Short mmCIF file of C-alpha atoms in Angstrom, two decimals:
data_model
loop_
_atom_site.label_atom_id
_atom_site.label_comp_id
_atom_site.label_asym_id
_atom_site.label_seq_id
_atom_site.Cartn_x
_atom_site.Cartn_y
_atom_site.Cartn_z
CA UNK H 1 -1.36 14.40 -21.09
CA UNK H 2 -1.44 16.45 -17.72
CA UNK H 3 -4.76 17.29 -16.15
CA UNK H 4 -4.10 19.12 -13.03
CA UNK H 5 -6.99 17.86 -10.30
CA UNK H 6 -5.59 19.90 -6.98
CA UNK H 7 -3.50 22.86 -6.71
CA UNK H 8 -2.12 25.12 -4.16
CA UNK H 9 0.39 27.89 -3.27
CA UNK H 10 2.53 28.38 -0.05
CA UNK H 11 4.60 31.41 0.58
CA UNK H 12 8.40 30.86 2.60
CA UNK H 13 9.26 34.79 2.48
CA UNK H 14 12.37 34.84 4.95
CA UNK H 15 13.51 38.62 3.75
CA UNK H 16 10.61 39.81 5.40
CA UNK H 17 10.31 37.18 7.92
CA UNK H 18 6.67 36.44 7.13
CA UNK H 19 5.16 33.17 5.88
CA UNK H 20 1.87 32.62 4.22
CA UNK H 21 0.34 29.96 4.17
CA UNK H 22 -3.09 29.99 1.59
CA UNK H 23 -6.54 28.71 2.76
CA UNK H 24 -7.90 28.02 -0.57
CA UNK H 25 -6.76 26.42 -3.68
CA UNK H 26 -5.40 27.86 -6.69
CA UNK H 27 -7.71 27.82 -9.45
CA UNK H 28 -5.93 25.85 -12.48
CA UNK H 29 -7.16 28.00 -15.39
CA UNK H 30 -6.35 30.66 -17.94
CA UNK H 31 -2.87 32.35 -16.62
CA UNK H 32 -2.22 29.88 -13.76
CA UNK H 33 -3.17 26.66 -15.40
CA UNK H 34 -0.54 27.61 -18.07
CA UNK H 35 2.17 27.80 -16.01
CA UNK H 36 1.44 24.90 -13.94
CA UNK H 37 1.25 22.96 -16.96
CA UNK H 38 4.80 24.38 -18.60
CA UNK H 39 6.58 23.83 -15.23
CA UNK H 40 5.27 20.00 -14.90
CA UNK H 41 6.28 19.25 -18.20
CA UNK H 42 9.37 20.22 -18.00
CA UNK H 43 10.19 19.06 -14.67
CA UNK H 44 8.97 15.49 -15.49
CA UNK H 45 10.91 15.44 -18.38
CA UNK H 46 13.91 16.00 -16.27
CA UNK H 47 17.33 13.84 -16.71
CA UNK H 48 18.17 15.99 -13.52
CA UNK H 49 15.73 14.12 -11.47
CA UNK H 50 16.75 10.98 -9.19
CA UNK H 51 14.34 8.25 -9.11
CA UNK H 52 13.90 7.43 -5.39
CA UNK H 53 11.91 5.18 -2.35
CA UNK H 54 10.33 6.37 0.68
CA UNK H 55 12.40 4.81 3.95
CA UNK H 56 9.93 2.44 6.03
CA UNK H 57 9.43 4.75 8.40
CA UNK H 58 9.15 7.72 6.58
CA UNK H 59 6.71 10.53 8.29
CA UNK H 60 5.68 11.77 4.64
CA UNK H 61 4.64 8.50 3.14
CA UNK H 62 2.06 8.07 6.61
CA UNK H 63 0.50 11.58 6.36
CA UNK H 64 0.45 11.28 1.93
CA UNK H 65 -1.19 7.53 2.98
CA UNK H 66 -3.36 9.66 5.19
CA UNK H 67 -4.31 12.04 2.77
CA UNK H 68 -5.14 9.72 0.06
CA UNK H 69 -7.35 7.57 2.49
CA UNK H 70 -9.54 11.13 3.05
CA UNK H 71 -8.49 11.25 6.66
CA UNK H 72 -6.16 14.29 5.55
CA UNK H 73 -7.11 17.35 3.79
CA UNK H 74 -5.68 18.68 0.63
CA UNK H 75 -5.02 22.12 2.06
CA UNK H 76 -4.06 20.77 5.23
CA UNK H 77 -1.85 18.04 3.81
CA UNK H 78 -0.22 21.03 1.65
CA UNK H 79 -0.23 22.76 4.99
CA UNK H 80 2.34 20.08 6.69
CA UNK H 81 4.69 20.10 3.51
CA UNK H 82 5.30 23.57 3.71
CA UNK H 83 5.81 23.63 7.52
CA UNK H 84 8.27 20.82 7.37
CA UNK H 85 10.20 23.19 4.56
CA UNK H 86 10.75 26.12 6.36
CA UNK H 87 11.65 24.51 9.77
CA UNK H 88 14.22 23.42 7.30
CA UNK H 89 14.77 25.79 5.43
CA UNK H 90 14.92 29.06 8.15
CA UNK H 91 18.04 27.41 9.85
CA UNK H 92 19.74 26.92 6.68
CA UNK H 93 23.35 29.33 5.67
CA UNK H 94 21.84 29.84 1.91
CA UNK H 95 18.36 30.91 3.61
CA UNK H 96 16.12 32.06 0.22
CA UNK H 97 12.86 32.96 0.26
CA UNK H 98 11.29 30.65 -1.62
CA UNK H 99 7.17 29.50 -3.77
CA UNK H 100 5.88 26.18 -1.88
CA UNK H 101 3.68 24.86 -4.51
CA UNK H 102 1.79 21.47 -3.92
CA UNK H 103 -0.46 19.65 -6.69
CA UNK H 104 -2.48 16.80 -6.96
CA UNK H 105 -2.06 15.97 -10.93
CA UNK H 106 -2.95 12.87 -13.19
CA UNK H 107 -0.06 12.16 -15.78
CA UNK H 108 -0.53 9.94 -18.87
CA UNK H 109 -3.98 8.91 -16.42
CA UNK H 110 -1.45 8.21 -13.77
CA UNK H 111 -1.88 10.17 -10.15
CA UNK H 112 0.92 12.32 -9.13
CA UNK H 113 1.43 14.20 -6.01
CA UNK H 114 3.91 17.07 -7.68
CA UNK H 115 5.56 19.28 -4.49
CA UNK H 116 7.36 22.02 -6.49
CA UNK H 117 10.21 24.71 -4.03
CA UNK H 118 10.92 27.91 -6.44
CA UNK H 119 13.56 30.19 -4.66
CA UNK H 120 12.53 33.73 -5.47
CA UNK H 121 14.72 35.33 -8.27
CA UNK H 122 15.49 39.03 -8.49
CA UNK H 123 13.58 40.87 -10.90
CA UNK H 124 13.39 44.36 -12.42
CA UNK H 125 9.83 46.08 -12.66
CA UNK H 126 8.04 49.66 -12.91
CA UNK H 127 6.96 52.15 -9.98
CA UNK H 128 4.90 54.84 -10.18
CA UNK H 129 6.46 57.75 -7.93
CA UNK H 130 4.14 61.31 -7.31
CA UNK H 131 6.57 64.04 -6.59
CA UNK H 132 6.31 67.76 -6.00
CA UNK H 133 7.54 67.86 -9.68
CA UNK H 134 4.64 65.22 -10.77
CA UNK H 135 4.92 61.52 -11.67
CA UNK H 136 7.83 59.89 -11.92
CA UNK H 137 7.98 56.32 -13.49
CA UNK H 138 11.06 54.19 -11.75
CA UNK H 139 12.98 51.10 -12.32
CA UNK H 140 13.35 49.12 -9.02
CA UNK H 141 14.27 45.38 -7.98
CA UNK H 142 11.58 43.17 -7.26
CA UNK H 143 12.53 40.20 -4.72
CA UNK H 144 9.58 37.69 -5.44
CA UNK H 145 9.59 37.10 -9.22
CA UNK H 146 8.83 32.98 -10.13
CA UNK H 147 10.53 31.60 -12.68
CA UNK H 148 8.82 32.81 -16.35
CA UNK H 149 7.85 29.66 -18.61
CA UNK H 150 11.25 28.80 -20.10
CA UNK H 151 12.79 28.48 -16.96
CA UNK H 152 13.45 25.52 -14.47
CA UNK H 153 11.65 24.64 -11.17
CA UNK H 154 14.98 25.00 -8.76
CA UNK H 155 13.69 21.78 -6.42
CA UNK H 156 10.63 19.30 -6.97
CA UNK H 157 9.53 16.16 -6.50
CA UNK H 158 6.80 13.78 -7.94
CA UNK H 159 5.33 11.17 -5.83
CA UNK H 160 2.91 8.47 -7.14
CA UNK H 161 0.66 7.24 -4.02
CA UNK H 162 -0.37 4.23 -5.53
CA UNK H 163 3.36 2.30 -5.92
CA UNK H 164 4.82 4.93 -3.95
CA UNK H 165 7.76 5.91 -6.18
CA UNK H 166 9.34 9.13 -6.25
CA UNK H 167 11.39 11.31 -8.82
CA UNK H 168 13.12 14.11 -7.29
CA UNK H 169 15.21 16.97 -8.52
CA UNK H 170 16.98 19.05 -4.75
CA UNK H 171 19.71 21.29 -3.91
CA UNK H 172 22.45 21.19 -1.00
CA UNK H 173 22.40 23.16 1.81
CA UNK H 174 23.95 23.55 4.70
CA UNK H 175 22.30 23.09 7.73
CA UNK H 176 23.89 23.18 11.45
CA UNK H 177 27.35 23.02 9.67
CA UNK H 178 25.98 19.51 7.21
CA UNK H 179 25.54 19.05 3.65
CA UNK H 180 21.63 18.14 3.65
CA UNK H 181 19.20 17.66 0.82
CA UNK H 182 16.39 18.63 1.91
CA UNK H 183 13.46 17.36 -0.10
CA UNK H 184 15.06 14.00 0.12
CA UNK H 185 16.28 13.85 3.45
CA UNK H 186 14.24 15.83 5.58
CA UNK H 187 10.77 16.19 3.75
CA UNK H 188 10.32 12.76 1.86
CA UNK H 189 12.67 10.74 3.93
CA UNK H 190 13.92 8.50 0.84
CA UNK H 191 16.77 7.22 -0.83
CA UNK H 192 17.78 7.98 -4.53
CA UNK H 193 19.27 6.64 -6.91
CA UNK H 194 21.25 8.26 -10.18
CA UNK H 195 19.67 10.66 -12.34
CA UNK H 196 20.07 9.69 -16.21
CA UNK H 197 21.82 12.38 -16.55
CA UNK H 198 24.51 11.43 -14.09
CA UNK H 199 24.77 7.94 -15.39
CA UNK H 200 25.55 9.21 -18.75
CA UNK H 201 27.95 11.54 -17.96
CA UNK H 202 29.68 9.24 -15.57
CA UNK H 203 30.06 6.59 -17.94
CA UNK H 204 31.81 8.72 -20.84
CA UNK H 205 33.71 10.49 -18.43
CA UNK H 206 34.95 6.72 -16.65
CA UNK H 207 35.51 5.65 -20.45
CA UNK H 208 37.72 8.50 -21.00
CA UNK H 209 39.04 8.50 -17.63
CA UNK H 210 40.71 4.19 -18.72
CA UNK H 211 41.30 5.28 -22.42
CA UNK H 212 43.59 8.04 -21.13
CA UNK H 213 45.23 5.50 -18.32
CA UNK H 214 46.31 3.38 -21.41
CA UNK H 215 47.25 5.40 -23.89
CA UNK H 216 44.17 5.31 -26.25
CA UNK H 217 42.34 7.48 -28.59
CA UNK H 218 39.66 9.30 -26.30
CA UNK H 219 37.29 10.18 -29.44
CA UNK H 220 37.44 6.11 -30.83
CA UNK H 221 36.43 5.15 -27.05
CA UNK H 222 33.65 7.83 -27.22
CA UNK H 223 32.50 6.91 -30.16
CA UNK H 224 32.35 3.05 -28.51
CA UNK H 225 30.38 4.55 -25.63
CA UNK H 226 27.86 6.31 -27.80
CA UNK H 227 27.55 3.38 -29.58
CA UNK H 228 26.66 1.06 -26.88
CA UNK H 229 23.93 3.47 -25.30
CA UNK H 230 22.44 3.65 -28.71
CA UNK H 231 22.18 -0.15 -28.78
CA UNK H 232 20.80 -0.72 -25.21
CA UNK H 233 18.40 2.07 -25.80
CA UNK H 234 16.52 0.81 -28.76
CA UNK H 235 16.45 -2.53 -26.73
CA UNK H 236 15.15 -1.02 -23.31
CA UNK H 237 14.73 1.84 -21.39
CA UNK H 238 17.52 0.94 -19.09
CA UNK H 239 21.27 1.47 -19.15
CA UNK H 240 23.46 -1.35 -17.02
CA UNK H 241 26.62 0.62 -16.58
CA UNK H 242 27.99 -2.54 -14.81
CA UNK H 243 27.84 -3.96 -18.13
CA UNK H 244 29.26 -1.24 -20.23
CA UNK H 245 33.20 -2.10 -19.53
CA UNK H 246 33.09 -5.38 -22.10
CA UNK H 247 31.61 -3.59 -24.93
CA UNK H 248 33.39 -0.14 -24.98
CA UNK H 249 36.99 -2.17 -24.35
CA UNK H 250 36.31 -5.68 -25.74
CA UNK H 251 39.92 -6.34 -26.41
CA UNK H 252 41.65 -4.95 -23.22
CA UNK H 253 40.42 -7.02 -20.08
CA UNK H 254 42.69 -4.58 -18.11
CA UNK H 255 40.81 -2.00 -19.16
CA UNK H 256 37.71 -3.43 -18.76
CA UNK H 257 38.62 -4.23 -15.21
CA UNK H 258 39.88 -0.68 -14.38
CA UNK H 259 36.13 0.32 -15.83
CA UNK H 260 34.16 -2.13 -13.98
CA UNK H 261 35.65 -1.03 -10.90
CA UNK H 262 34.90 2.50 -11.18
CA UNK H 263 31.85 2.65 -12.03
CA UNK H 264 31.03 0.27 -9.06
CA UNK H 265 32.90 2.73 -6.76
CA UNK H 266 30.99 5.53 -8.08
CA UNK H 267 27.80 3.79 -6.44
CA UNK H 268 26.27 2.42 -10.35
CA UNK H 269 25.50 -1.00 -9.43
CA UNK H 270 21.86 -1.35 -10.64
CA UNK H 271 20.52 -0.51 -13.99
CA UNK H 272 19.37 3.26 -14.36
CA UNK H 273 15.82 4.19 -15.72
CA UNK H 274 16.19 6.39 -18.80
CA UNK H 275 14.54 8.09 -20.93
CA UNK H 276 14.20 6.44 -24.11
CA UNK H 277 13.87 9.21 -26.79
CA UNK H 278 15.69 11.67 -24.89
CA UNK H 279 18.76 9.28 -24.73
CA UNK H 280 18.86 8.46 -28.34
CA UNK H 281 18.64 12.01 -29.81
CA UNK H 282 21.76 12.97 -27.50
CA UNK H 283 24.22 10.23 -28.58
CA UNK H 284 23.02 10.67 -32.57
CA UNK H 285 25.48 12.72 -32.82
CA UNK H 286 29.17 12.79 -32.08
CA UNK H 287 30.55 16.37 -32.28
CA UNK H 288 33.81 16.74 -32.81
CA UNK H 289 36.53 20.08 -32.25
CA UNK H 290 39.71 20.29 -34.09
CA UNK H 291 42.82 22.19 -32.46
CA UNK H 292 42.85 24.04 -36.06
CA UNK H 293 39.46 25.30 -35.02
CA UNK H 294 37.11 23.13 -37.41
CA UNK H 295 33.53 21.45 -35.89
CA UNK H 296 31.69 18.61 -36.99
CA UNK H 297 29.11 16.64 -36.35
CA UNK H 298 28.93 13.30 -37.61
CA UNK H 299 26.28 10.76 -37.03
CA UNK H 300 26.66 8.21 -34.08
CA UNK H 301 25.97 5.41 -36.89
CA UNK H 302 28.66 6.64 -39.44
CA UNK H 303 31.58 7.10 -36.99
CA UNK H 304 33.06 3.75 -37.17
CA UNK H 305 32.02 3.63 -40.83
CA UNK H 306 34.96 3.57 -43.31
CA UNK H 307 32.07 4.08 -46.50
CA UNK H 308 31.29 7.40 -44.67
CA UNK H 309 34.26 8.89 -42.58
CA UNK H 310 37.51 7.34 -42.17
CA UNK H 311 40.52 8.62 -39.54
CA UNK H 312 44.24 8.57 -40.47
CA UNK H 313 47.60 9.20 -38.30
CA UNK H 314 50.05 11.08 -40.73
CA UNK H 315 53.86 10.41 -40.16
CA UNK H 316 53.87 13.66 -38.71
CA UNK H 317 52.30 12.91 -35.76
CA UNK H 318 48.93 14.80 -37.35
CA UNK H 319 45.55 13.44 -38.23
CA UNK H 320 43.33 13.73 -41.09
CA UNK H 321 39.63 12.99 -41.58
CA UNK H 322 38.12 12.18 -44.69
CA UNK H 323 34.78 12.14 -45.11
CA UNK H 324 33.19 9.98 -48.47
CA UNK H 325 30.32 9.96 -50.79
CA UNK H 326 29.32 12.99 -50.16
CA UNK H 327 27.11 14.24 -53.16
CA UNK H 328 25.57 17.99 -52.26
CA UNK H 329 26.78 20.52 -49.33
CA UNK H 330 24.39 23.14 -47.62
CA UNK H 331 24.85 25.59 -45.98
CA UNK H 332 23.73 25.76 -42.25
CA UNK H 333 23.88 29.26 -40.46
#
C-alpha cells in the first residue's frame, strides 16, 4: 500500500530558459493523487532500478539527515534537489527540459523519500485561432506533456532515511565531454549495484556466450539457466550469479571456469536482490522459434521432461520435437 504524506513539483524548462520552482505543495488528491500513485507503483516495481549506498561523505544524505531531523524544510529540501539538477543538467549536450517531482511517501508502512526527473515529451493538442474568417480550431505541438499513466518515469530514485538505502533508475549524459549519471553521481553521491534485470540478462547471455565457445546446444543450456533461477527463487529472493557456473555446466569444469570468470569480470560478485514473483513468472516459460517459422512455449518445468516434450537430432542434421500426452488443444488468438 502507498500513502503519499508530502508532495511537490519543480519545473527545469531549458527551451524557454525559465525555471520554476513551486512554493507550496501539491495536493495528493483526485487527478494528481492518481498519477502519483500509478507512477510509484510502477517505478518501485522496477527490474530497471539499481539498488545503491550513499558515499560517506555524500552532501545529499547530510541535508535528507537534515530534513528528517526538522532542521530542513520539505519545500526547501525539495528546493536543493532541484537546484542541484539543473546545475547539472543546463551544462549537459542532451539538455531536456524536464518535471522535478519530490515526495515524501510511506510504502508497505515503510518511509520513502521518492525524487522522480520526467523529461518533457512532445505532444499534440488543440488551439483555438479567431481569424478575419472566424474561429479556427488547430493542431499544434505541445513541448511540456508528462508521461500519461501507462508510461515510465525516465529517471527516479527512492531513498529510505531510516537505513539509508537507495533504488535508482538514471540516464547517461554527457557532461563537459564525460559519461555522467546524474542522479547517482552528482545528486545522491552513491554507488550501485546491478539491477535484476541486468543480472538476468547477463547470466543467460554469459551461458550462451560458453555454450557457443564449446560447441553446445544454446536452447538445452537455456533451459539449465531457467531452471536454476527458478530453484534459487523459490528458496530466496536472491540470485548468486557467482554460483550459477556449477549448476548450468555440471559436467564441463572448463566451462564452468570460462563462466565463473565472466561473470566476475562483468562486476557480479555479490548476490543481487530480486524480485521474487516477478522473477518466477519470467523464466515459467521457455519460448522457443523454429527456422520453419513455428513458436512455442513450453513450461520451464516440462523442458527437460521426456513424459512431456522430448528433442531428437535426425540423421539429417534436422531436429524434431515431440511433444506427449497431450489430451485436448485450444485455440489461443
Amino acid at each position: 500500500m502507498i500513502v503519499i504524506e508530502k508532495a511537490i513539483l519543480h519545473i527545469l524548462d531549458f527551451n524557454s530558459g525559465l525555471t520554476v520552482y513551486s512554493d507550496v505543495e501539491l495536493e495528493p488528491a483526485d487527478s494528481i493523487q492518481t498519477f502519483l500513485l500509478k507512477h510509484l507503483e510502477r517505478s518501485w516495481g522496477s527490474q530497471d532500478a539499481k539498488p545503491g549506498t550513499f558515499y560517506e561523505d555524500s552532501a545529499f544524505k547530510k541535508q535528507l539527515a537534515a530534513y528528517v531531523g526538522g532542521e530542513l524544510s520539505f519545500v526547501d529540501f525539495s528546493k536543493q534537489i532541484g537546484k542541484t539538477l539543473e546545475d547539472a543538467y543546463v551544462h549537459a549536450e542532451e539538455m531536456v527540459s524536464a518535471d522535478v517531482i519530490v515526495a515524501d511517501v510511506r510504502i508497505d508502512d515503510v518511509r520513502q523519500l521518492v525524487v522522480f526527473k520526467s523529461n518533457s515529451h512532445i505532444g499534440y493538442t488543440h488551439q483555438v485561432t479567431q481569424t478575419e474568417g472566424g474561429i479556427r480550431n488547430e493542431i499544434i505541438n505541445h513541448y511540456s506533456i508528462m508521461p500519461n499513466l501507462t508510461q515510465k518515469i525516465d529517471e527516479f530514485a527512492f531513498i529510505q532515511p531510516e537505513t539509508g538505502a537507495l533504488l535508482v533508475q538514471s540516464k547517461k549524459y554527457t557532461i563537459d565531454g564525460n559519461a555522467i549519471f546524474v542522479l547517482p553521481e552528482m545528486l545522491l553521491e552513491c554507488t550501485l549495484t546491478p539491477s535484476p534485470k541486468e543480472a538476468m540478462k547477463n547470466l543467460s547471455k554469459t551461458a550462451a556466450k560458453v555454450a557457443e565457445a564449446y560447441g553446445q546446444d544454446a536452447v538445452a543450456v537455456e533451459a539449465a539457466v531457467k531452471n536454476y533461477v527458478t530453484e534459487n527463487m523459490q528458496a530466496s529472493d536472491e540470485l548468486n550469479l557467482a554460483a550459477a557456473g556449477g549448476e548450468i555446466f555440471p559436467e564441463n569444469p572448463a566451462m564452468q571456469k570460462d563462466f565463473d570468470d565472466a561473470i566476475r569480470d562483468a562486476g557480479f560478485t555479490e548476490p543481487v536482490k530480486m524480485d521474487q514473483e516477478a522473477t518466477l513468472k519470467k523464466v515459467s516459460r521457455h519460448k522457443l522459434r523454429t527456422d520453419t517459422g513455428i513458436d512455442l512455449s513450453i513450461p520451464t518445468d516440462y523442458f527437460d521432461n521426456t513424459e512431456f516434450v522430448e528433442f531428437h537430432n535426425n540423421e539429417d542434421g534436422t531436429l524434431s520435437i515431440t511433444l506427449k500426452h497431450i489430451s485436448n488443444i485450444v485455440n489461443r488468438n
